[in-house]
Amino acid sequence: MTGTGPMPSAHTSESLTHVELTWVEGRIEYWIRFGRVAAERIIDRRRRVVSFRPGAIFGFVRWAANDYGTVISRIDIVRAVEHGAAYQTLPFVRPGGEILLKIEGWPKVEKVLQHIDAVEATDVDPCDAAPDHWRHVAHRMSAGQEPRPYTRERHQAWLKRREIER
């Protein structure tokens, strides 16, 4: 037997996806709109790091302004990846993730937030919605079209498809 230390955790910090959040009222507001946080580390009263397990889907909103107005308004819906898997880089997300949706500009970000609210209104947690749905929303919005709503029926179909694929 080698080593007598404690058994390593099934989800070490290395296997988690870490998101740096900042909140300076009216200047920098980075927050998680939805997702199941696996761990949280408070750095100071304005900054913290939240972590997600591999496969977890979360919505990350970034808004910042200067003396002249908004300089960034963006939402990303991301799936955390397994340690060692390929990923896309994203500011403030370490190491990165699979980007399912990337929308910039407040009017479009606001529409995505409303769409997330509509998913929640069907009693579905947005982090449980089909990843393909978030891709659909991104593509429809980039084409200037309204995305199809996520219904309970669509969600049930996704759950059955996921069950079959396992």
PDB file of C-alpha atoms in Angstrom:
ATOM      1  CA  MET A   1       0.000   0.000   0.000  1.00  0.00           C
ATOM      2  CA  THR A   2       1.434   3.377  -0.946  1.00  0.00           C
ATOM      3  CA  GLY A   3       0.703   6.468   1.111  1.00  0.00           C
ATOM      4  CA  THR A   4      -1.274   6.720   4.296  1.00  0.00           C
ATOM      5  CA  GLY A   5      -2.961  10.078   3.676  1.00  0.00           C
ATOM      6  CA  PRO A   6      -6.676  10.655   3.192  1.00  0.00           C
ATOM      7  CA  MET A   7      -8.380   9.404   0.049  1.00  0.00           C
ATOM      8  CA  PRO A   8      -8.666  12.111  -2.610  1.00  0.00           C
ATOM      9  CA  SER A   9     -12.095  13.622  -3.112  1.00  0.00           C
ATOM     10  CA  ALA A  10     -14.115  12.500  -6.126  1.00  0.00           C
ATOM     11  CA  HIS A  11     -14.306  16.172  -7.147  1.00  0.00           C
ATOM     12  CA  THR A  12     -10.987  17.805  -6.424  1.00  0.00           C
ATOM     13  CA  SER A  13     -10.576  21.518  -7.014  1.00  0.00           C
ATOM     14  CA  GLU A  14      -8.652  20.586 -10.159  1.00  0.00           C
ATOM     15  CA  SER A  15     -11.694  18.854 -11.687  1.00  0.00           C
ATOM     16  CA  LEU A  16     -14.032  21.790 -11.046  1.00  0.00           C
ATOM     17  CA  THR A  17     -14.704  24.782 -13.287  1.00  0.00           C
ATOM     18  CA  HIS A  18     -14.130  28.023 -11.373  1.00  0.00           C
ATOM     19  CA  VAL A  19     -15.908  31.309 -12.146  1.00  0.00           C
ATOM     20  CA  GLU A  20     -14.633  34.596 -10.724  1.00  0.00           C
ATOM     21  CA  LEU A  21     -17.483  36.903  -9.720  1.00  0.00           C
ATOM     22  CA  THR A  22     -17.170  40.609  -8.947  1.00  0.00           C
ATOM     23  CA  TRP A  23     -19.797  43.043  -7.695  1.00  0.00           C
ATOM     24  CA  VAL A  24     -19.043  46.762  -7.536  1.00  0.00           C
ATOM     25  CA  GLU A  25     -22.506  48.359  -7.598  1.00  0.00           C
ATOM     26  CA  GLY A  26     -23.080  50.303 -10.799  1.00  0.00           C
ATOM     27  CA  ARG A  27     -19.583  49.563 -12.176  1.00  0.00           C
ATOM     28  CA  ILE A  28     -18.828  45.831 -12.452  1.00  0.00           C
ATOM     29  CA  GLU A  29     -21.514  43.225 -11.922  1.00  0.00           C
ATOM     30  CA  TYR A  30     -20.564  39.625 -12.759  1.00  0.00           C
ATOM     31  CA  TRP A  31     -23.034  37.063 -11.460  1.00  0.00           C
ATOM     32  CA  ILE A  32     -24.388  33.560 -11.961  1.00  0.00           C
ATOM     33  CA  ARG A  33     -27.972  33.639 -13.252  1.00  0.00           C
ATOM     34  CA  PHE A  34     -28.516  29.896 -12.767  1.00  0.00           C
ATOM     35  CA  GLY A  35     -26.568  26.737 -12.045  1.00  0.00           C
ATOM     36  CA  ARG A  36     -25.749  24.397  -9.185  1.00  0.00           C
ATOM     37  CA  VAL A  37     -22.707  25.707  -7.373  1.00  0.00           C
ATOM     38  CA  ALA A  38     -20.491  22.922  -5.996  1.00  0.00           C
ATOM     39  CA  ALA A  39     -18.178  25.184  -3.996  1.00  0.00           C
ATOM     40  CA  GLU A  40     -17.736  28.844  -3.146  1.00  0.00           C
ATOM     41  CA  ARG A  41     -14.737  30.813  -1.929  1.00  0.00           C
ATOM     42  CA  ILE A  42     -15.157  34.403  -0.748  1.00  0.00           C
ATOM     43  CA  ILE A  43     -12.105  36.516  -1.549  1.00  0.00           C
ATOM     44  CA  ASP A  44     -13.391  39.806  -0.133  1.00  0.00           C
ATOM     45  CA  ARG A  45     -16.707  41.629   0.111  1.00  0.00           C
ATOM     46  CA  ARG A  46     -16.718  42.344  -3.648  1.00  0.00           C
ATOM     47  CA  ARG A  47     -15.189  39.186  -5.076  1.00  0.00           C
ATOM     48  CA  ARG A  48     -15.803  35.466  -4.827  1.00  0.00           C
ATOM     49  CA  VAL A  49     -15.138  32.329  -6.821  1.00  0.00           C
ATOM     50  CA  VAL A  50     -17.853  29.752  -7.427  1.00  0.00           C
ATOM     51  CA  SER A  51     -17.124  26.290  -8.773  1.00  0.00           C
ATOM     52  CA  PHE A  52     -19.128  23.809 -10.836  1.00  0.00           C
ATOM     53  CA  ARG A  53     -18.797  20.053 -11.262  1.00  0.00           C
ATOM     54  CA  PRO A  54     -18.069  18.604 -14.715  1.00  0.00           C
ATOM     55  CA  GLY A  55     -21.214  18.517 -16.856  1.00  0.00           C
ATOM     56  CA  ALA A  56     -22.945  21.276 -14.881  1.00  0.00           C
ATOM     57  CA  ILE A  57     -24.618  23.983 -16.950  1.00  0.00           C
ATOM     58  CA  PHE A  58     -24.656  27.564 -15.696  1.00  0.00           C
ATOM     59  CA  GLY A  59     -25.544  31.052 -16.877  1.00  0.00           C
ATOM     60  CA  PHE A  60     -22.817  33.677 -16.372  1.00  0.00           C
ATOM     61  CA  VAL A  61     -23.768  37.354 -16.769  1.00  0.00           C
ATOM     62  CA  ARG A  62     -21.212  40.141 -17.096  1.00  0.00           C
ATOM     63  CA  TRP A  63     -22.055  43.824 -17.060  1.00  0.00           C
ATOM     64  CA  ALA A  64     -19.642  46.720 -16.628  1.00  0.00           C
ATOM     65  CA  ALA A  65     -19.836  50.477 -17.013  1.00  0.00           C
ATOM     66  CA  ASN A  66     -17.587  53.499 -16.845  1.00  0.00           C
ATOM     67  CA  ASP A  67     -18.344  57.222 -16.514  1.00  0.00           C
ATOM     68  CA  TYR A  68     -19.781  57.266 -20.039  1.00  0.00           C
ATOM     69  CA  GLY A  69     -22.103  54.261 -19.828  1.00  0.00           C
ATOM     70  CA  THR A  70     -22.147  50.510 -20.354  1.00  0.00           C
ATOM     71  CA  VAL A  71     -18.927  49.027 -21.723  1.00  0.00           C
ATOM     72  CA  ILE A  72     -19.922  45.346 -21.644  1.00  0.00           C
ATOM     73  CA  SER A  73     -23.180  43.485 -21.368  1.00  0.00           C
ATOM     74  CA  ARG A  74     -22.929  39.769 -21.984  1.00  0.00           C
ATOM     75  CA  ILE A  75     -24.410  36.412 -21.019  1.00  0.00           C
ATOM     76  CA  ASP A  76     -22.793  33.035 -21.566  1.00  0.00           C
ATOM     77  CA  ILE A  77     -24.436  29.705 -20.928  1.00  0.00           C
ATOM     78  CA  VAL A  78     -21.645  27.241 -20.320  1.00  0.00           C
ATOM     79  CA  ARG A  79     -21.259  23.547 -19.607  1.00  0.00           C
ATOM     80  CA  ALA A  80     -18.374  22.727 -17.260  1.00  0.00           C
ATOM     81  CA  VAL A  81     -15.998  20.172 -18.773  1.00  0.00           C
ATOM     82  CA  GLU A  82     -14.205  17.124 -17.412  1.00  0.00           C
ATOM     83  CA  HIS A  83     -10.582  17.582 -16.349  1.00  0.00           C
ATOM     84  CA  GLY A  84      -8.371  17.069 -19.406  1.00  0.00           C
ATOM     85  CA  ALA A  85     -11.220  17.476 -21.928  1.00  0.00           C
ATOM     86  CA  ALA A  86     -11.122  20.039 -24.731  1.00  0.00           C
ATOM     87  CA  TYR A  87     -12.755  23.359 -23.870  1.00  0.00           C
ATOM     88  CA  GLN A  88     -13.289  26.912 -25.081  1.00  0.00           C
ATOM     89  CA  THR A  89     -11.710  29.738 -23.135  1.00  0.00           C
ATOM     90  CA  LEU A  90     -13.869  32.376 -21.556  1.00  0.00           C
ATOM     91  CA  PRO A  91     -12.810  35.373 -19.432  1.00  0.00           C
ATOM     92  CA  PHE A  92     -13.162  34.753 -15.689  1.00  0.00           C
ATOM     93  CA  VAL A  93     -13.895  31.030 -16.208  1.00  0.00           C
ATOM     94  CA  ARG A  94     -11.063  28.619 -15.399  1.00  0.00           C
ATOM     95  CA  PRO A  95     -10.099  26.553 -17.199  1.00  0.00           C
ATOM     96  CA  GLY A  96     -12.982  27.247 -19.603  1.00  0.00           C
ATOM     97  CA  GLY A  97     -15.994  25.274 -20.759  1.00  0.00           C
ATOM     98  CA  GLU A  98     -18.277  24.304 -23.587  1.00  0.00           C
ATOM     99  CA  ILE A  99     -20.013  27.535 -24.582  1.00  0.00           C
ATOM    100  CA  LEU A 100     -23.636  26.748 -25.430  1.00  0.00           C
ATOM    101  CA  LEU A 101     -24.732  30.377 -25.828  1.00  0.00           C
ATOM    102  CA  LYS A 102     -22.837  33.656 -26.094  1.00  0.00           C
ATOM    103  CA  ILE A 103     -24.848  36.858 -26.459  1.00  0.00           C
ATOM    104  CA  GLU A 104     -23.624  40.451 -26.232  1.00  0.00           C
ATOM    105  CA  GLY A 105     -25.467  43.771 -25.991  1.00  0.00           C
ATOM    106  CA  TRP A 106     -28.039  44.619 -23.345  1.00  0.00           C
ATOM    107  CA  PRO A 107     -31.215  44.300 -25.478  1.00  0.00           C
ATOM    108  CA  LYS A 108     -30.224  40.756 -26.503  1.00  0.00           C
ATOM    109  CA  VAL A 109     -28.962  39.843 -23.016  1.00  0.00           C
ATOM    110  CA  GLU A 110     -32.284  41.019 -21.602  1.00  0.00           C
ATOM    111  CA  LYS A 111     -34.149  38.762 -24.074  1.00  0.00           C
ATOM    112  CA  VAL A 112     -32.063  35.779 -22.984  1.00  0.00           C
ATOM    113  CA  LEU A 113     -32.792  36.591 -19.326  1.00  0.00           C
ATOM    114  CA  GLN A 114     -36.513  36.713 -20.173  1.00  0.00           C
ATOM    115  CA  HIS A 115     -36.179  33.378 -21.956  1.00  0.00           C
ATOM    116  CA  ILE A 116     -34.518  31.899 -18.843  1.00  0.00           C
ATOM    117  CA  ASP A 117     -37.445  33.246 -16.777  1.00  0.00           C
ATOM    118  CA  ALA A 118     -39.850  31.528 -19.199  1.00  0.00           C
ATOM    119  CA  VAL A 119     -38.001  28.201 -18.784  1.00  0.00           C
ATOM    120  CA  GLU A 120     -38.286  28.570 -14.999  1.00  0.00           C
ATOM    121  CA  ALA A 121     -42.003  29.336 -15.376  1.00  0.00           C
ATOM    122  CA  THR A 122     -42.453  25.803 -16.767  1.00  0.00           C
ATOM    123  CA  ASP A 123     -41.000  24.427 -13.496  1.00  0.00           C
ATOM    124  CA  VAL A 124     -37.769  23.397 -15.214  1.00  0.00           C
ATOM    125  CA  ASP A 125     -34.466  24.508 -13.735  1.00  0.00           C
ATOM    126  CA  PRO A 126     -32.554  26.137 -16.637  1.00  0.00           C
ATOM    127  CA  CYS A 127     -29.451  24.109 -15.730  1.00  0.00           C
ATOM    128  CA  ASP A 128     -31.488  20.940 -16.412  1.00  0.00           C
ATOM    129  CA  ALA A 129     -32.764  22.118 -19.814  1.00  0.00           C
ATOM    130  CA  ALA A 130     -31.403  20.416 -22.924  1.00  0.00           C
ATOM    131  CA  PRO A 131     -28.009  21.851 -23.934  1.00  0.00           C
ATOM    132  CA  ASP A 132     -29.251  21.847 -27.543  1.00  0.00           C
ATOM    133  CA  HIS A 133     -31.975  24.265 -26.517  1.00  0.00           C
ATOM    134  CA  TRP A 134     -29.415  26.868 -25.413  1.00  0.00           C
ATOM    135  CA  ARG A 135     -27.609  26.427 -28.744  1.00  0.00           C
ATOM    136  CA  HIS A 136     -30.978  26.903 -30.497  1.00  0.00           C
ATOM    137  CA  VAL A 137     -31.587  30.149 -28.580  1.00  0.00           C
ATOM    138  CA  ALA A 138     -28.106  31.420 -29.506  1.00  0.00           C
ATOM    139  CA  HIS A 139     -28.537  30.607 -33.201  1.00  0.00           C
ATOM    140  CA  ARG A 140     -32.053  32.034 -33.483  1.00  0.00           C
ATOM    141  CA  MET A 141     -31.063  35.248 -31.733  1.00  0.00           C
ATOM    142  CA  SER A 142     -27.958  35.676 -33.891  1.00  0.00           C
ATOM    143  CA  ALA A 143     -30.256  35.346 -36.926  1.00  0.00           C
ATOM    144  CA  GLY A 144     -32.606  37.980 -35.488  1.00  0.00           C
ATOM    145  CA  GLN A 145     -35.404  35.480 -34.897  1.00  0.00           C
ATOM    146  CA  GLU A 146     -37.397  34.595 -31.814  1.00  0.00           C
ATOM    147  CA  PRO A 147     -36.326  31.285 -30.224  1.00  0.00           C
ATOM    148  CA  ARG A 148     -38.936  28.574 -29.733  1.00  0.00           C
ATOM    149  CA  PRO A 149     -40.123  28.291 -26.143  1.00  0.00           C
ATOM    150  CA  TYR A 150     -38.842  25.462 -23.955  1.00  0.00           C
ATOM    151  CA  THR A 151     -41.917  23.484 -22.927  1.00  0.00           C
ATOM    152  CA  ARG A 152     -42.504  20.651 -20.472  1.00  0.00           C
ATOM    153  CA  GLU A 153     -43.001  18.359 -23.494  1.00  0.00           C
ATOM    154  CA  ARG A 154     -39.604  19.346 -24.933  1.00  0.00           C
ATOM    155  CA  HIS A 155     -38.044  18.779 -21.531  1.00  0.00           C
ATOM    156  CA  GLN A 156     -39.601  15.309 -21.199  1.00  0.00           C
ATOM    157  CA  ALA A 157     -38.323  14.435 -24.686  1.00  0.00           C
ATOM    158  CA  TRP A 158     -34.827  15.595 -23.672  1.00  0.00           C
ATOM    159  CA  LEU A 159     -34.914  13.481 -20.507  1.00  0.00           C
ATOM    160  CA  LYS A 160     -35.945  10.383 -22.513  1.00  0.00           C
ATOM    161  CA  ARG A 161     -33.235  11.039 -25.127  1.00  0.00           C
ATOM    162  CA  ARG A 162     -30.607  11.430 -22.391  1.00  0.00           C
ATOM    163  CA  GLU A 163     -31.754   8.194 -20.765  1.00  0.00           C
ATOM    164  CA  ILE A 164     -31.464   6.287 -24.052  1.00  0.00           C
ATOM    165  CA  GLU A 165     -27.995   7.723 -24.791  1.00  0.00           C
ATOM    166  CA  ARG A 166     -26.574   6.534 -21.474  1.00  0.00           C
TER     167      ARG A 166
END
